[in-house]
PDB file of C-alpha atoms in Angstrom:
ATOM      1  CA  MET K   1      23.432  81.967 129.349  1.00  0.00           C
ATOM      2  CA  TYR K   2      24.140  84.282 126.482  1.00  0.00           C
ATOM      3  CA  THR K   3      21.320  86.131 124.606  1.00  0.00           C
ATOM      4  CA  ASN K   4      21.580  88.155 121.423  1.00  0.00           C
ATOM      5  CA  ASP K   5      20.108  91.627 122.269  1.00  0.00           C
ATOM      6  CA  LYS K   6      21.635  93.503 119.360  1.00  0.00           C
ATOM      7  CA  GLY K   7      19.175  95.954 117.760  1.00  0.00           C
ATOM      8  CA  GLN K   8      16.635  95.764 120.568  1.00  0.00           C
ATOM      9  CA  THR K   9      17.521  99.263 121.811  1.00  0.00           C
ATOM     10  CA  LEU K  10      17.071 100.680 118.314  1.00  0.00           C
ATOM     11  CA  ILE K  11      13.577  99.169 118.051  1.00  0.00           C
ATOM     12  CA  GLU K  12      12.651 100.602 121.461  1.00  0.00           C
ATOM     13  CA  VAL K  13      13.811 104.088 120.433  1.00  0.00           C
ATOM     14  CA  VAL K  14      11.916 103.972 117.116  1.00  0.00           C
ATOM     15  CA  LEU K  15       8.780 102.756 118.876  1.00  0.00           C
ATOM     16  CA  ALA K  16       9.032 105.481 121.554  1.00  0.00           C
ATOM     17  CA  VAL K  17       9.503 108.196 118.905  1.00  0.00           C
ATOM     18  CA  ALA K  18       6.515 106.875 116.921  1.00  0.00           C
ATOM     19  CA  ILE K  19       4.294 106.941 120.011  1.00  0.00           C
ATOM     20  CA  ALA K  20       5.484 110.474 120.853  1.00  0.00           C
ATOM     21  CA  VAL K  21       4.715 111.664 117.299  1.00  0.00           C
ATOM     22  CA  ILE K  22       1.216 110.168 117.446  1.00  0.00           C
ATOM     23  CA  VAL K  23       0.498 111.822 120.816  1.00  0.00           C
ATOM     24  CA  ILE K  24       1.818 115.214 119.656  1.00  0.00           C
ATOM     25  CA  TYR K  25      -0.232 114.993 116.435  1.00  0.00           C
ATOM     26  CA  ALA K  26      -3.368 114.210 118.451  1.00  0.00           C
ATOM     27  CA  LEU K  27      -2.768 117.170 120.775  1.00  0.00           C
ATOM     28  CA  VAL K  28      -2.165 119.597 117.890  1.00  0.00           C
ATOM     29  CA  SER K  29      -5.304 118.344 116.117  1.00  0.00           C
ATOM     30  CA  LEU K  30      -7.345 118.781 119.288  1.00  0.00           C
ATOM     31  CA  ALA K  31      -6.046 122.336 119.760  1.00  0.00           C
ATOM     32  CA  THR K  32      -6.830 123.225 116.136  1.00  0.00           C
ATOM     33  CA  ILE K  33     -10.372 121.882 116.343  1.00  0.00           C
ATOM     34  CA  SER K  34     -10.920 123.703 119.642  1.00  0.00           C
ATOM     35  CA  MET K  35      -9.817 126.988 118.056  1.00  0.00           C
ATOM     36  CA  LEU K  36     -12.191 126.496 115.122  1.00  0.00           C
ATOM     37  CA  TYR K  37     -15.126 125.846 117.453  1.00  0.00           C
ATOM     38  CA  ALA K  38     -14.204 128.867 119.582  1.00  0.00           C
ATOM     39  CA  GLN K  39     -14.112 131.124 116.506  1.00  0.00           C
ATOM     40  CA  SER K  40     -17.443 129.737 115.334  1.00  0.00           C
ATOM     41  CA  ALA K  41     -18.982 130.394 118.754  1.00  0.00           C
ATOM     42  CA  LEU K  42     -17.637 133.963 118.717  1.00  0.00           C
ATOM     43  CA  ARG K  43     -19.148 134.627 115.287  1.00  0.00           C
ATOM     44  CA  ARG K  44     -22.502 133.187 116.327  1.00  0.00           C
ATOM     45  CA  SER K  45     -22.484 135.245 119.529  1.00  0.00           C
ATOM     46  CA  GLU K  46     -21.772 138.386 117.527  1.00  0.00           C
ATOM     47  CA  ALA K  47     -24.581 137.549 115.086  1.00  0.00           C
ATOM     48  CA  VAL K  48     -27.016 137.100 117.983  1.00  0.00           C
ATOM     49  CA  LYS K  49     -25.987 140.516 119.343  1.00  0.00           C
ATOM     50  CA  LEU K  50     -26.562 142.116 115.926  1.00  0.00           C
ATOM     51  CA  ALA K  51     -29.990 140.487 115.649  1.00  0.00           C
ATOM     52  CA  ASN K  52     -30.864 141.634 119.163  1.00  0.00           C
ATOM     53  CA  ALA K  53     -29.762 145.189 118.307  1.00  0.00           C
ATOM     54  CA  GLY K  54     -32.140 145.113 115.339  1.00  0.00           C
ATOM     55  CA  MET K  55     -35.043 143.985 117.539  1.00  0.00           C
ATOM     56  CA  GLU K  56     -34.243 146.702 120.077  1.00  0.00           C
ATOM     57  CA  ALA K  57     -34.224 149.349 117.324  1.00  0.00           C
ATOM     58  CA  PHE K  58     -37.780 148.356 116.399  1.00  0.00           C
ATOM     59  CA  ARG K  59     -38.849 148.474 120.052  1.00  0.00           C
ATOM     60  CA  LEU K  60     -37.334 151.940 120.469  1.00  0.00           C
ATOM     61  CA  GLU K  61     -38.994 153.127 117.274  1.00  0.00           C
ATOM     62  CA  ARG K  62     -42.345 151.843 118.519  1.00  0.00           C
ATOM     63  CA  ASP K  63     -41.846 153.411 121.961  1.00  0.00           C
ATOM     64  CA  MET K  64     -40.815 156.819 120.583  1.00  0.00           C
ATOM     65  CA  GLY K  65     -43.160 157.188 117.634  1.00  0.00           C
ATOM     66  CA  GLY K  66     -45.779 154.505 118.022  1.00  0.00           C
ATOM     67  CA  PHE K  67     -47.407 152.658 115.171  1.00  0.00           C
ATOM     68  CA  ASP K  68     -48.813 155.860 113.695  1.00  0.00           C
ATOM     69  CA  SER K  69     -45.453 157.519 113.027  1.00  0.00           C
ATOM     70  CA  GLY K  70     -45.139 155.901 109.602  1.00  0.00           C
ATOM     71  CA  CYS K  71     -41.874 154.242 110.558  1.00  0.00           C
ATOM     72  CA  LEU K  72     -43.253 150.725 110.882  1.00  0.00           C
ATOM     73  CA  VAL K  73     -44.997 150.455 107.541  1.00  0.00           C
ATOM     74  CA  PRO K  74     -45.306 146.851 106.307  1.00  0.00           C
ATOM     75  CA  SER K  75     -45.870 147.372 102.607  1.00  0.00           C
ATOM     76  CA  GLY K  76     -43.839 146.333  99.562  1.00  0.00           C
ATOM     77  CA  LEU K  77     -40.165 147.176  99.726  1.00  0.00           C
ATOM     78  CA  GLY K  78     -40.931 149.602 102.532  1.00  0.00           C
ATOM     79  CA  ASN K  79     -41.000 146.803 105.068  1.00  0.00           C
ATOM     80  CA  THR K  80     -37.214 146.283 104.989  1.00  0.00           C
ATOM     81  CA  TYR K  81     -35.166 148.462 107.327  1.00  0.00           C
ATOM     82  CA  ILE K  82     -31.618 149.279 108.343  1.00  0.00           C
ATOM     83  CA  ILE K  83     -30.360 150.944 111.512  1.00  0.00           C
ATOM     84  CA  SER K  84     -29.192 154.404 110.532  1.00  0.00           C
ATOM     85  CA  ASP K  85     -26.890 156.913 112.224  1.00  0.00           C
ATOM     86  CA  SER K  86     -28.676 159.785 110.507  1.00  0.00           C
ATOM     87  CA  PRO K  87     -32.225 158.671 109.670  1.00  0.00           C
ATOM     88  CA  THR K  88     -34.457 160.995 107.690  1.00  0.00           C
ATOM     89  CA  THR K  89     -37.938 160.246 109.066  1.00  0.00           C
ATOM     90  CA  CYS K  90     -37.653 157.796 111.931  1.00  0.00           C
ATOM     91  CA  ALA K  91     -35.596 157.966 115.108  1.00  0.00           C
ATOM     92  CA  PHE K  92     -33.375 154.920 114.524  1.00  0.00           C
ATOM     93  CA  LEU K  93     -34.541 153.125 111.413  1.00  0.00           C
ATOM     94  CA  GLU K  94     -34.415 153.874 107.744  1.00  0.00           C
ATOM     95  CA  MET K  95     -36.411 152.104 105.041  1.00  0.00           C
ATOM     96  CA  THR K  96     -34.386 150.529 102.269  1.00  0.00           C
ATOM     97  CA  SER K  97     -34.952 148.589  99.076  1.00  0.00           C
ATOM     98  CA  ASN K  98     -31.801 146.532  99.734  1.00  0.00           C
ATOM     99  CA  PRO K  99     -32.861 143.394 101.611  1.00  0.00           C
ATOM    100  CA  TYR K 100     -29.565 143.027 103.511  1.00  0.00           C
ATOM    101  CA  GLU K 101     -27.433 145.530 105.372  1.00  0.00           C
ATOM    102  CA  SER K 102     -23.698 144.692 105.531  1.00  0.00           C
ATOM    103  CA  ILE K 103     -22.006 145.008 108.919  1.00  0.00           C
ATOM    104  CA  THR K 104     -18.336 144.359 109.722  1.00  0.00           C
ATOM    105  CA  PRO K 105     -17.653 144.466 113.476  1.00  0.00           C
ATOM    106  CA  ARG K 106     -14.373 143.786 115.275  1.00  0.00           C
ATOM    107  CA  THR K 107     -13.976 140.173 114.091  1.00  0.00           C
ATOM    108  CA  ASN K 108     -13.694 141.298 110.436  1.00  0.00           C
ATOM    109  CA  VAL K 109     -16.483 138.922 109.449  1.00  0.00           C
ATOM    110  CA  ILE K 110     -19.031 140.443 107.091  1.00  0.00           C
ATOM    111  CA  TYR K 111     -22.510 139.964 108.520  1.00  0.00           C
ATOM    112  CA  LYS K 112     -25.646 140.684 106.511  1.00  0.00           C
ATOM    113  CA  ARG K 113     -28.691 141.761 108.521  1.00  0.00           C
ATOM    114  CA  SER K 114     -32.243 141.855 107.214  1.00  0.00           C
ATOM    115  CA  MET K 115     -35.021 143.461 109.273  1.00  0.00           C
ATOM    116  CA  THR K 116     -38.649 143.218 108.149  1.00  0.00           C
ATOM    117  CA  VAL K 117     -42.088 144.094 109.521  1.00  0.00           C
ATOM    118  CA  GLU K 118     -45.495 142.634 108.702  1.00  0.00           C
ATOM    119  CA  ASP K 119     -48.991 143.253 110.071  1.00  0.00           C
ATOM    120  CA  VAL K 120     -50.498 140.444 112.145  1.00  0.00           C
ATOM    121  CA  GLY K 121     -53.435 142.319 113.622  1.00  0.00           C
ATOM    122  CA  ALA K 122     -54.916 145.739 114.272  1.00  0.00           C
ATOM    123  CA  ASP K 123     -52.322 146.768 116.836  1.00  0.00           C
ATOM    124  CA  LYS K 124     -49.713 144.071 116.258  1.00  0.00           C
ATOM    125  CA  LYS K 125     -46.706 143.840 113.999  1.00  0.00           C
ATOM    126  CA  ASN K 126     -44.428 140.875 113.497  1.00  0.00           C
ATOM    127  CA  VAL K 127     -40.759 141.876 113.378  1.00  0.00           C
ATOM    128  CA  ARG K 128     -38.174 139.470 111.969  1.00  0.00           C
ATOM    129  CA  VAL K 129     -34.430 140.073 112.097  1.00  0.00           C
ATOM    130  CA  THR K 130     -32.105 137.688 110.259  1.00  0.00           C
ATOM    131  CA  VAL K 131     -28.307 137.835 110.370  1.00  0.00           C
ATOM    132  CA  LYS K 132     -26.261 135.795 107.885  1.00  0.00           C
ATOM    133  CA  TRP K 133     -22.528 135.235 107.591  1.00  0.00           C
ATOM    134  CA  THR K 134     -20.151 132.915 105.775  1.00  0.00           C
ATOM    135  CA  GLU K 135     -18.027 130.496 107.735  1.00  0.00           C
ATOM    136  CA  GLY K 136     -15.625 128.506 105.608  1.00  0.00           C
ATOM    137  CA  THR K 137     -17.662 127.346 102.642  1.00  0.00           C
ATOM    138  CA  SER K 138     -21.053 127.314 104.351  1.00  0.00           C
ATOM    139  CA  GLU K 139     -23.497 130.088 105.163  1.00  0.00           C
ATOM    140  CA  ARG K 140     -24.702 130.427 108.751  1.00  0.00           C
ATOM    141  CA  LYS K 141     -27.861 132.214 109.883  1.00  0.00           C
ATOM    142  CA  VAL K 142     -29.438 133.484 113.102  1.00  0.00           C
ATOM    143  CA  SER K 143     -33.061 134.671 113.141  1.00  0.00           C
ATOM    144  CA  MET K 144     -35.127 136.428 115.778  1.00  0.00           C
ATOM    145  CA  SER K 145     -38.759 137.345 115.562  1.00  0.00           C
ATOM    146  CA  GLY K 146     -41.215 138.953 117.882  1.00  0.00           C
ATOM    147  CA  VAL K 147     -44.615 140.565 117.940  1.00  0.00           C
ATOM    148  CA  LEU K 148     -44.758 144.251 118.820  1.00  0.00           C
ATOM    149  CA  THR K 149     -48.028 145.571 120.194  1.00  0.00           C
ATOM    150  CA  ASN K 150     -49.253 149.140 120.272  1.00  0.00           C
ATOM    151  CA  TRP K 151     -49.208 149.593 124.028  1.00  0.00           C
ATOM    152  CA  ARG K 152     -50.035 153.309 123.942  1.00  0.00           C
TER     153      ARG K 152
END
């Protein structure tokens, strides 16, 4: 018996190429999305490290000078701090009227860190460190807070 198979090979080739294109597109999309999530995780990890460094600076300031040193004053604009390489009064911190300190580490993302102190008791101070950064069109934020006690 004779069958007419003309053009069947062409349809098979077109169908195989279409399936290959769809699979390759899916793999490239998956790789792109994975890279975006990895970059986002790196930025968040860096922001957490910057917030932790701010908390540690307050702990060191408390341990070196105590609450009576005048470095942990929670009043007005004096309750906002930055970490300073050459502080004037305190060991690590410097009071500032600017609510956010700009930091650009190795990822070339501009982070803005805010560190504040408020009284919560006779020998207790609440420290809050917030780090913000822009990712795409949205703003991301990491916050840490803790209560420091006068253990001396």
